[in-house]
């Protein structure tokens, strides 16, 4: 069914004016729906959940409910003392009373409220923007830090467990087509070399988890810069969006992912690799903002692994893009031939830049922590 036909099945007043694609997500299909009544207008977000990625969308909705109910309650309780109006989207139920619509093709659709008068950016705009992004992530993780992680479903097995992505790579390399793609170009060969040189190190966080140093907690799973909403009037961060990947995990992957994405001023889709690097001034701004809220729940062991988390998640995303390239682009949506290979090269360039700047990054982490 078309998105407009789905949109009217949710509990929203008025009639549809438009339902058009929005955002830059790599997995789900996202639309902005505008409805009007005779006296007002309502805007909300409509999404078709990609079931090739999320096998059981009802579990995502269950997690979303736990998180949003909890955060809304805490935000209300703290509102009078807050320096801004913090927000988090809410689920808009279907008219049937369910949290989602299952269409005739078996696709799951859900609606969530729009964080209005705010916008997200695909790449970092300024030091102030970076500082705000850090605050938004720190605040979100603080607000969910008292949720028992066992209340959340593991909606995506192996997500952000870096060694797990080597299984995908190795399976791809075991096929003729995958091996051919990995060997056929200089670019692919150098990606594979980059990956192999880091194979032994990539278990660093999982080992710390296995030996009890790091614990599973509720996490966001995808706190990249394009998921952080900035108030258009004040320039302050107000909300984090895209809560599909909320699940029990290591908060390090969240911390690292925010820095990975926000400290590369060129953005993930930059076509000129020369422009891709890890900006340590932006890093300092984010870490300062993050710690304002996160200091409350961070342990010494958490702090010990922060540098690794930045390097690792960048490496992991490159590995995921590269492995998807080898299997014919089945996970991440692509716009051109070789898109995922190119995305992998961007992340590996960034990872290299992080490695080169390790001493500076560690100094920043020590002084802000
Ligand atoms: C995917 O679809 P989107 O853009 O929200 C991916 C993230 C990656 C991100 C990179 C479920 O997120 O893990 O970091 O692309 N989400 C999933 O842009 O795999
Ligand atoms: Mg996402």
Short mmCIF file of N, CA and C in Angstrom, two decimals, residues 16-176:
data_model
loop_
_atom_site.label_atom_id
_atom_site.label_comp_id
_atom_site.label_asym_id
_atom_site.label_seq_id
_atom_site.Cartn_x
_atom_site.Cartn_y
_atom_site.Cartn_z
N UNK A 16 -4.81 13.94 5.07
CA UNK A 16 -3.43 14.07 4.60
C UNK A 16 -3.27 15.15 3.52
N UNK A 17 -2.24 15.96 3.67
CA UNK A 17 -1.89 16.96 2.66
C UNK A 17 -0.75 16.38 1.82
N UNK A 18 0.23 15.82 2.51
CA UNK A 18 1.34 15.18 1.80
C UNK A 18 2.00 14.14 2.69
N UNK A 19 2.57 13.13 2.05
CA UNK A 19 3.36 12.13 2.76
C UNK A 19 4.59 11.91 1.88
N UNK A 20 5.72 12.52 2.28
CA UNK A 20 6.89 12.49 1.38
C UNK A 20 8.14 11.99 2.08
N UNK A 21 9.06 11.35 1.30
CA UNK A 21 10.27 10.80 1.90
C UNK A 21 11.07 11.87 2.64
N UNK A 22 11.66 11.49 3.76
CA UNK A 22 12.48 12.43 4.52
C UNK A 22 13.66 11.69 5.14
N UNK A 23 14.68 12.43 5.55
CA UNK A 23 15.82 11.84 6.26
C UNK A 23 16.79 11.14 5.33
N UNK A 24 17.87 10.60 5.94
CA UNK A 24 18.91 9.97 5.12
C UNK A 24 19.24 8.58 5.65
N UNK A 25 18.23 7.89 6.19
CA UNK A 25 18.46 6.56 6.79
C UNK A 25 18.93 5.54 5.76
N UNK A 26 19.76 4.62 6.23
CA UNK A 26 20.30 3.59 5.34
C UNK A 26 19.52 2.29 5.39
N UNK A 27 18.52 2.22 6.29
CA UNK A 27 17.86 0.94 6.51
C UNK A 27 16.33 1.03 6.32
N UNK A 28 15.63 1.79 7.16
CA UNK A 28 14.17 1.91 7.04
C UNK A 28 13.78 2.97 6.00
N UNK A 29 12.51 2.95 5.57
CA UNK A 29 11.99 4.02 4.70
C UNK A 29 11.22 4.99 5.57
N UNK A 30 11.58 6.26 5.50
CA UNK A 30 11.01 7.26 6.41
C UNK A 30 10.28 8.35 5.62
N UNK A 31 9.09 8.71 6.11
CA UNK A 31 8.28 9.73 5.44
C UNK A 31 7.83 10.79 6.45
N UNK A 32 7.70 12.02 5.96
CA UNK A 32 7.08 13.07 6.76
C UNK A 32 5.63 13.18 6.30
N UNK A 33 4.71 13.03 7.24
CA UNK A 33 3.28 13.13 6.89
C UNK A 33 2.74 14.44 7.42
N UNK A 34 2.02 15.16 6.56
CA UNK A 34 1.39 16.41 7.00
C UNK A 34 -0.12 16.25 6.85
N UNK A 35 -0.81 16.43 7.96
CA UNK A 35 -2.28 16.33 7.99
C UNK A 35 -2.84 17.70 8.38
N UNK A 36 -4.01 18.05 7.80
CA UNK A 36 -4.65 19.30 8.23
C UNK A 36 -6.09 19.06 8.66
N UNK A 37 -6.47 19.80 9.69
CA UNK A 37 -7.88 19.86 10.07
C UNK A 37 -8.39 21.20 9.58
N UNK A 38 -9.63 21.54 9.87
CA UNK A 38 -10.16 22.84 9.43
C UNK A 38 -9.52 23.99 10.19
N UNK A 39 -8.82 23.68 11.28
CA UNK A 39 -8.26 24.78 12.08
C UNK A 39 -6.77 24.65 12.39
N UNK A 40 -6.14 23.53 12.02
CA UNK A 40 -4.73 23.38 12.39
C UNK A 40 -4.02 22.36 11.50
N UNK A 41 -2.77 22.09 11.86
CA UNK A 41 -1.98 21.15 11.05
C UNK A 41 -1.18 20.23 11.98
N UNK A 42 -1.02 19.00 11.59
CA UNK A 42 -0.24 18.05 12.39
C UNK A 42 0.81 17.39 11.49
N UNK A 43 2.05 17.34 11.97
CA UNK A 43 3.12 16.68 11.21
C UNK A 43 3.63 15.52 12.03
N UNK A 44 3.87 14.39 11.38
CA UNK A 44 4.45 13.26 12.12
C UNK A 44 5.32 12.41 11.19
N UNK A 45 6.04 11.49 11.79
CA UNK A 45 6.97 10.64 11.04
C UNK A 45 6.35 9.25 10.85
N UNK A 46 6.36 8.80 9.60
CA UNK A 46 5.82 7.48 9.27
C UNK A 46 6.99 6.64 8.75
N UNK A 47 7.11 5.40 9.23
CA UNK A 47 8.23 4.57 8.78
C UNK A 47 7.82 3.16 8.43
N UNK A 48 8.40 2.67 7.33
CA UNK A 48 8.26 1.25 7.01
C UNK A 48 9.52 0.57 7.53
N UNK A 49 9.35 -0.41 8.40
CA UNK A 49 10.51 -1.05 9.02
C UNK A 49 11.08 -2.11 8.08
N UNK A 50 12.38 -2.05 7.89
CA UNK A 50 13.06 -2.98 6.99
C UNK A 50 13.18 -4.35 7.68
N UNK A 51 12.39 -5.29 7.21
CA UNK A 51 12.36 -6.59 7.89
C UNK A 51 13.51 -7.50 7.51
N UNK A 52 14.29 -7.08 6.50
CA UNK A 52 15.50 -7.86 6.21
C UNK A 52 16.51 -7.62 7.35
N UNK A 53 16.37 -6.44 7.99
CA UNK A 53 17.27 -6.10 9.09
C UNK A 53 16.64 -6.44 10.44
N UNK A 54 15.41 -5.98 10.65
CA UNK A 54 14.71 -6.22 11.91
C UNK A 54 13.69 -7.34 11.70
N UNK A 55 14.07 -8.55 12.07
CA UNK A 55 13.22 -9.70 11.77
C UNK A 55 11.86 -9.62 12.48
N UNK A 56 11.82 -9.08 13.70
CA UNK A 56 10.56 -9.01 14.43
C UNK A 56 10.28 -7.57 14.89
N UNK A 57 9.64 -6.77 14.02
CA UNK A 57 9.42 -5.36 14.35
C UNK A 57 8.60 -5.14 15.62
N UNK A 58 7.81 -6.14 16.03
CA UNK A 58 7.01 -5.92 17.25
C UNK A 58 7.93 -5.79 18.47
N UNK A 59 9.10 -6.42 18.41
CA UNK A 59 10.04 -6.29 19.53
C UNK A 59 10.63 -4.88 19.60
N UNK A 60 10.86 -4.29 18.43
CA UNK A 60 11.36 -2.91 18.41
C UNK A 60 10.35 -1.99 19.07
N UNK A 61 9.07 -2.23 18.74
CA UNK A 61 8.03 -1.37 19.30
C UNK A 61 7.94 -1.56 20.81
N UNK A 62 8.14 -2.79 21.27
CA UNK A 62 8.10 -3.04 22.72
C UNK A 62 9.24 -2.28 23.41
N UNK A 63 10.44 -2.34 22.82
CA UNK A 63 11.58 -1.59 23.40
C UNK A 63 11.30 -0.09 23.40
N UNK A 64 10.75 0.37 22.28
CA UNK A 64 10.47 1.80 22.12
C UNK A 64 9.52 2.28 23.22
N UNK A 65 8.58 1.44 23.54
CA UNK A 65 7.58 1.80 24.56
C UNK A 65 8.25 1.90 25.94
N UNK A 66 9.08 0.92 26.26
CA UNK A 66 9.77 0.94 27.57
C UNK A 66 10.59 2.23 27.68
N UNK A 67 11.36 2.51 26.63
CA UNK A 67 12.27 3.66 26.67
C UNK A 67 11.50 4.98 26.71
N UNK A 68 10.53 5.14 25.83
CA UNK A 68 9.86 6.45 25.76
C UNK A 68 9.04 6.69 27.03
N UNK A 69 8.35 5.68 27.54
CA UNK A 69 7.59 5.89 28.78
C UNK A 69 8.50 6.33 29.91
N UNK A 70 9.63 5.64 30.02
CA UNK A 70 10.57 5.94 31.10
C UNK A 70 11.15 7.35 30.96
N UNK A 71 11.61 7.66 29.76
CA UNK A 71 12.26 8.96 29.56
C UNK A 71 11.25 10.09 29.71
N UNK A 72 10.05 9.92 29.17
CA UNK A 72 9.05 10.99 29.31
C UNK A 72 8.76 11.26 30.79
N UNK A 73 8.67 10.19 31.56
CA UNK A 73 8.40 10.35 32.99
C UNK A 73 9.54 11.13 33.67
N UNK A 74 10.76 10.74 33.36
CA UNK A 74 11.90 11.42 34.00
C UNK A 74 12.01 12.88 33.53
N UNK A 75 11.76 13.11 32.26
CA UNK A 75 11.85 14.49 31.76
C UNK A 75 10.81 15.38 32.43
N UNK A 76 9.62 14.85 32.61
CA UNK A 76 8.57 15.62 33.30
C UNK A 76 9.01 15.96 34.72
N UNK A 77 9.57 14.95 35.40
CA UNK A 77 9.96 15.16 36.80
C UNK A 77 11.08 16.19 36.93
N UNK A 78 11.95 16.28 35.89
CA UNK A 78 13.10 17.19 35.99
C UNK A 78 12.87 18.52 35.27
N UNK A 79 11.71 18.66 34.62
CA UNK A 79 11.49 19.79 33.70
C UNK A 79 11.72 21.17 34.33
N UNK A 80 11.28 21.36 35.57
CA UNK A 80 11.40 22.69 36.17
C UNK A 80 12.84 23.12 36.39
N UNK A 81 13.73 22.14 36.55
CA UNK A 81 15.13 22.48 36.82
C UNK A 81 16.01 22.41 35.57
N UNK A 82 15.42 22.05 34.44
CA UNK A 82 16.24 21.85 33.23
C UNK A 82 16.56 23.20 32.56
N UNK A 83 17.68 23.24 31.82
CA UNK A 83 18.07 24.49 31.14
C UNK A 83 17.43 24.63 29.77
N UNK A 84 16.60 23.64 29.41
CA UNK A 84 15.91 23.67 28.12
C UNK A 84 14.75 22.68 28.16
N UNK A 85 13.93 22.69 27.13
CA UNK A 85 12.85 21.69 27.08
C UNK A 85 13.38 20.48 26.32
N UNK A 86 13.73 19.44 27.04
CA UNK A 86 14.22 18.21 26.40
C UNK A 86 13.01 17.45 25.84
N UNK A 87 13.23 16.77 24.72
CA UNK A 87 12.13 16.00 24.14
C UNK A 87 12.59 14.61 23.70
N UNK A 88 11.63 13.74 23.48
CA UNK A 88 11.87 12.43 22.87
C UNK A 88 10.57 12.07 22.16
N UNK A 89 10.64 11.57 20.92
CA UNK A 89 9.39 11.27 20.21
C UNK A 89 8.53 10.27 20.98
N UNK A 90 7.24 10.29 20.69
CA UNK A 90 6.36 9.28 21.28
C UNK A 90 5.76 8.44 20.16
N UNK A 91 5.30 7.25 20.51
CA UNK A 91 4.65 6.40 19.52
C UNK A 91 3.25 6.94 19.28
N UNK A 92 2.86 7.04 18.02
CA UNK A 92 1.47 7.40 17.71
C UNK A 92 0.76 6.08 17.38
N UNK A 93 -0.23 5.70 18.18
CA UNK A 93 -0.88 4.40 17.93
C UNK A 93 -1.72 4.40 16.66
N UNK A 94 -1.96 3.22 16.15
CA UNK A 94 -2.87 3.08 15.01
C UNK A 94 -4.31 3.20 15.54
N UNK A 95 -5.24 3.50 14.62
CA UNK A 95 -6.65 3.62 15.05
C UNK A 95 -7.15 2.30 15.64
N UNK A 96 -6.51 1.20 15.22
CA UNK A 96 -6.90 -0.12 15.73
C UNK A 96 -6.49 -0.30 17.20
N UNK A 97 -5.64 0.61 17.69
CA UNK A 97 -5.16 0.48 19.07
C UNK A 97 -3.78 -0.16 19.13
N UNK A 98 -3.35 -0.78 18.02
CA UNK A 98 -2.01 -1.39 17.98
C UNK A 98 -0.94 -0.30 17.85
N UNK A 99 0.32 -0.68 18.06
CA UNK A 99 1.40 0.30 17.91
C UNK A 99 1.90 0.38 16.47
N UNK A 100 1.42 -0.51 15.62
CA UNK A 100 1.89 -0.50 14.23
C UNK A 100 0.79 -1.04 13.32
N UNK A 101 1.03 -0.87 12.01
CA UNK A 101 0.10 -1.39 11.00
C UNK A 101 0.84 -2.45 10.21
N UNK A 102 0.20 -3.55 9.97
CA UNK A 102 0.77 -4.59 9.12
C UNK A 102 0.01 -4.51 7.80
N UNK A 103 0.71 -4.19 6.69
CA UNK A 103 -0.03 -4.02 5.43
C UNK A 103 -0.21 -5.36 4.71
N UNK A 104 -0.88 -5.30 3.55
CA UNK A 104 -1.22 -6.54 2.86
C UNK A 104 0.02 -7.31 2.41
N UNK A 105 1.13 -6.57 2.20
CA UNK A 105 2.37 -7.24 1.76
C UNK A 105 3.17 -7.81 2.93
N UNK A 106 2.66 -7.58 4.15
CA UNK A 106 3.37 -8.08 5.32
C UNK A 106 4.40 -7.09 5.85
N UNK A 107 4.38 -5.84 5.32
CA UNK A 107 5.32 -4.82 5.83
C UNK A 107 4.76 -4.16 7.09
N UNK A 108 5.66 -3.86 8.02
CA UNK A 108 5.28 -3.18 9.27
C UNK A 108 5.49 -1.67 9.10
N UNK A 109 4.49 -0.91 9.52
CA UNK A 109 4.58 0.56 9.50
C UNK A 109 4.31 1.07 10.89
N UNK A 110 5.01 2.15 11.25
CA UNK A 110 4.69 2.77 12.54
C UNK A 110 4.82 4.28 12.41
N UNK A 111 4.16 4.95 13.35
CA UNK A 111 4.18 6.42 13.32
C UNK A 111 4.74 6.93 14.65
N UNK A 112 5.55 7.97 14.57
CA UNK A 112 6.05 8.60 15.79
C UNK A 112 5.94 10.11 15.65
N UNK A 113 5.90 10.79 16.78
CA UNK A 113 5.73 12.24 16.75
C UNK A 113 6.99 12.90 16.20
N UNK A 114 6.78 14.07 15.58
CA UNK A 114 7.90 14.83 15.01
C UNK A 114 8.44 15.78 16.07
N UNK A 115 9.75 15.87 16.19
CA UNK A 115 10.34 16.88 17.07
C UNK A 115 10.35 18.17 16.24
N UNK A 116 9.36 19.02 16.50
CA UNK A 116 9.16 20.20 15.64
C UNK A 116 10.11 21.34 16.00
N UNK A 117 10.25 22.29 15.09
CA UNK A 117 11.13 23.46 15.28
C UNK A 117 12.57 23.06 15.61
N UNK A 118 12.94 21.89 15.15
CA UNK A 118 14.32 21.43 15.37
C UNK A 118 14.73 20.67 14.12
N UNK A 119 16.04 20.57 13.89
CA UNK A 119 16.48 19.78 12.74
C UNK A 119 17.78 19.05 13.05
N UNK A 120 18.02 18.01 12.25
CA UNK A 120 19.26 17.25 12.39
C UNK A 120 20.11 17.55 11.15
N UNK A 121 21.41 17.40 11.28
CA UNK A 121 22.34 17.67 10.18
C UNK A 121 23.10 16.39 9.83
N UNK A 122 23.42 16.22 8.54
CA UNK A 122 24.16 15.02 8.14
C UNK A 122 25.65 15.12 8.46
N UNK A 123 26.11 16.35 8.74
CA UNK A 123 27.50 16.49 9.16
C UNK A 123 27.58 17.64 10.16
N UNK A 124 28.68 17.66 10.89
CA UNK A 124 28.81 18.64 11.98
C UNK A 124 28.97 20.06 11.41
N UNK A 125 28.38 21.03 12.12
CA UNK A 125 28.38 22.40 11.61
C UNK A 125 29.37 23.32 12.34
N UNK A 126 29.65 23.05 13.60
CA UNK A 126 30.48 23.98 14.38
C UNK A 126 30.88 23.31 15.70
N UNK A 127 31.77 23.96 16.44
CA UNK A 127 32.16 23.45 17.76
C UNK A 127 30.96 23.43 18.70
N UNK A 128 30.10 24.45 18.57
CA UNK A 128 28.91 24.53 19.43
C UNK A 128 27.99 23.34 19.13
N UNK A 129 27.85 23.04 17.85
CA UNK A 129 27.02 21.90 17.45
C UNK A 129 27.56 20.61 18.08
N UNK A 130 28.89 20.47 18.04
CA UNK A 130 29.52 19.27 18.61
C UNK A 130 29.25 19.19 20.12
N UNK A 131 29.38 20.32 20.79
CA UNK A 131 29.15 20.36 22.23
C UNK A 131 27.71 19.96 22.54
N UNK A 132 26.78 20.45 21.74
CA UNK A 132 25.36 20.11 21.94
C UNK A 132 25.13 18.62 21.68
N UNK A 133 25.77 18.09 20.64
CA UNK A 133 25.59 16.66 20.32
C UNK A 133 26.05 15.80 21.49
N UNK A 134 27.18 16.17 22.08
CA UNK A 134 27.69 15.43 23.24
C UNK A 134 26.70 15.48 24.39
N UNK A 135 26.12 16.65 24.61
CA UNK A 135 25.15 16.79 25.71
C UNK A 135 23.91 15.92 25.46
N UNK A 136 23.44 15.92 24.21
CA UNK A 136 22.23 15.15 23.91
C UNK A 136 22.47 13.66 24.17
N UNK A 137 23.63 13.14 23.74
CA UNK A 137 23.89 11.72 23.97
C UNK A 137 24.05 11.43 25.47
N UNK A 138 24.82 12.29 26.16
CA UNK A 138 25.04 12.08 27.60
C UNK A 138 23.72 12.11 28.36
N UNK A 139 22.88 13.06 28.01
CA UNK A 139 21.58 13.19 28.67
C UNK A 139 20.71 11.96 28.40
N UNK A 140 20.68 11.50 27.16
CA UNK A 140 19.85 10.33 26.84
C UNK A 140 20.33 9.10 27.61
N UNK A 141 21.65 8.86 27.58
CA UNK A 141 22.17 7.67 28.27
C UNK A 141 21.96 7.78 29.78
N UNK A 142 22.03 9.00 30.30
CA UNK A 142 21.76 9.19 31.74
C UNK A 142 20.30 8.84 32.04
N UNK A 143 19.41 9.33 31.18
CA UNK A 143 17.97 9.12 31.43
C UNK A 143 17.58 7.65 31.36
N UNK A 144 18.29 6.87 30.54
CA UNK A 144 17.92 5.45 30.43
C UNK A 144 18.81 4.55 31.30
N UNK A 145 19.78 5.18 32.00
CA UNK A 145 20.77 4.36 32.73
C UNK A 145 20.14 3.58 33.88
N UNK A 146 18.96 4.00 34.36
CA UNK A 146 18.35 3.27 35.47
C UNK A 146 17.27 2.28 34.99
N UNK A 147 17.24 2.01 33.69
CA UNK A 147 16.33 0.95 33.21
C UNK A 147 17.09 -0.38 33.28
N UNK A 148 16.45 -1.38 33.83
CA UNK A 148 17.07 -2.70 33.88
C UNK A 148 17.18 -3.21 32.43
N UNK A 149 18.42 -3.46 31.94
CA UNK A 149 18.57 -3.84 30.52
C UNK A 149 17.83 -5.13 30.16
N UNK A 150 17.54 -5.97 31.16
CA UNK A 150 16.85 -7.22 30.82
C UNK A 150 15.38 -6.95 30.44
N UNK A 151 14.91 -5.71 30.66
CA UNK A 151 13.54 -5.37 30.22
C UNK A 151 13.49 -5.12 28.70
N UNK A 152 14.68 -5.01 28.09
CA UNK A 152 14.72 -4.72 26.65
C UNK A 152 15.05 -5.98 25.85
N UNK A 153 14.38 -6.14 24.71
CA UNK A 153 14.68 -7.28 23.85
C UNK A 153 15.96 -7.04 23.07
N UNK A 154 16.66 -8.12 22.76
CA UNK A 154 17.79 -8.00 21.85
C UNK A 154 17.21 -8.12 20.44
N UNK A 155 16.91 -6.96 19.85
CA UNK A 155 16.18 -6.94 18.57
C UNK A 155 17.06 -7.27 17.37
N UNK A 156 18.35 -7.18 17.55
CA UNK A 156 19.27 -7.38 16.42
C UNK A 156 20.48 -8.15 16.94
N UNK A 157 20.42 -9.47 16.87
CA UNK A 157 21.51 -10.29 17.41
C UNK A 157 22.84 -9.92 16.76
N UNK A 158 23.87 -9.73 17.57
CA UNK A 158 25.20 -9.45 17.03
C UNK A 158 25.44 -8.00 16.66
N UNK A 159 24.41 -7.15 16.78
CA UNK A 159 24.58 -5.74 16.41
C UNK A 159 25.58 -5.09 17.36
N UNK A 160 26.57 -4.43 16.83
CA UNK A 160 27.64 -3.82 17.61
C UNK A 160 28.34 -4.81 18.54
N UNK A 161 28.60 -5.96 17.99
CA UNK A 161 29.52 -6.91 18.63
C UNK A 161 30.55 -7.12 17.52
N UNK A 162 31.62 -6.34 17.55
CA UNK A 162 32.49 -6.24 16.37
C UNK A 162 32.95 -7.60 15.82
N UNK A 163 33.40 -8.55 16.67
CA UNK A 163 33.89 -9.81 16.08
C UNK A 163 32.82 -10.52 15.24
N UNK A 164 31.56 -10.28 15.60
CA UNK A 164 30.46 -10.91 14.86
C UNK A 164 30.51 -10.54 13.36
N UNK A 165 30.94 -9.31 13.07
CA UNK A 165 30.95 -8.89 11.66
C UNK A 165 32.05 -9.57 10.86
N UNK A 166 33.04 -10.14 11.56
CA UNK A 166 34.04 -10.93 10.85
C UNK A 166 33.44 -12.22 10.30
N UNK A 167 32.42 -12.73 11.01
CA UNK A 167 31.76 -13.94 10.51
C UNK A 167 31.13 -13.66 9.14
N UNK A 168 30.49 -12.48 9.02
CA UNK A 168 29.88 -12.09 7.74
C UNK A 168 30.94 -11.94 6.67
N UNK A 169 32.04 -11.31 7.04
CA UNK A 169 33.13 -11.10 6.07
C UNK A 169 33.68 -12.45 5.61
N UNK A 170 33.95 -13.32 6.56
CA UNK A 170 34.54 -14.61 6.22
C UNK A 170 33.60 -15.46 5.35
N UNK A 171 32.31 -15.36 5.66
CA UNK A 171 31.33 -16.10 4.84
C UNK A 171 31.33 -15.55 3.41
N UNK A 172 31.43 -14.22 3.28
CA UNK A 172 31.45 -13.62 1.95
C UNK A 172 32.71 -14.04 1.19
N UNK A 173 33.83 -14.07 1.91
CA UNK A 173 35.10 -14.42 1.26
C UNK A 173 35.16 -15.91 0.89
N UNK A 174 34.25 -16.69 1.49
CA UNK A 174 34.22 -18.13 1.16
C UNK A 174 33.44 -18.39 -0.13
N UNK A 175 32.79 -17.35 -0.68
CA UNK A 175 32.06 -17.54 -1.96
C UNK A 175 32.94 -17.04 -3.12
N UNK A 176 32.71 -17.59 -4.30
CA UNK A 176 33.50 -17.16 -5.47
C UNK A 176 33.27 -15.69 -5.77
#
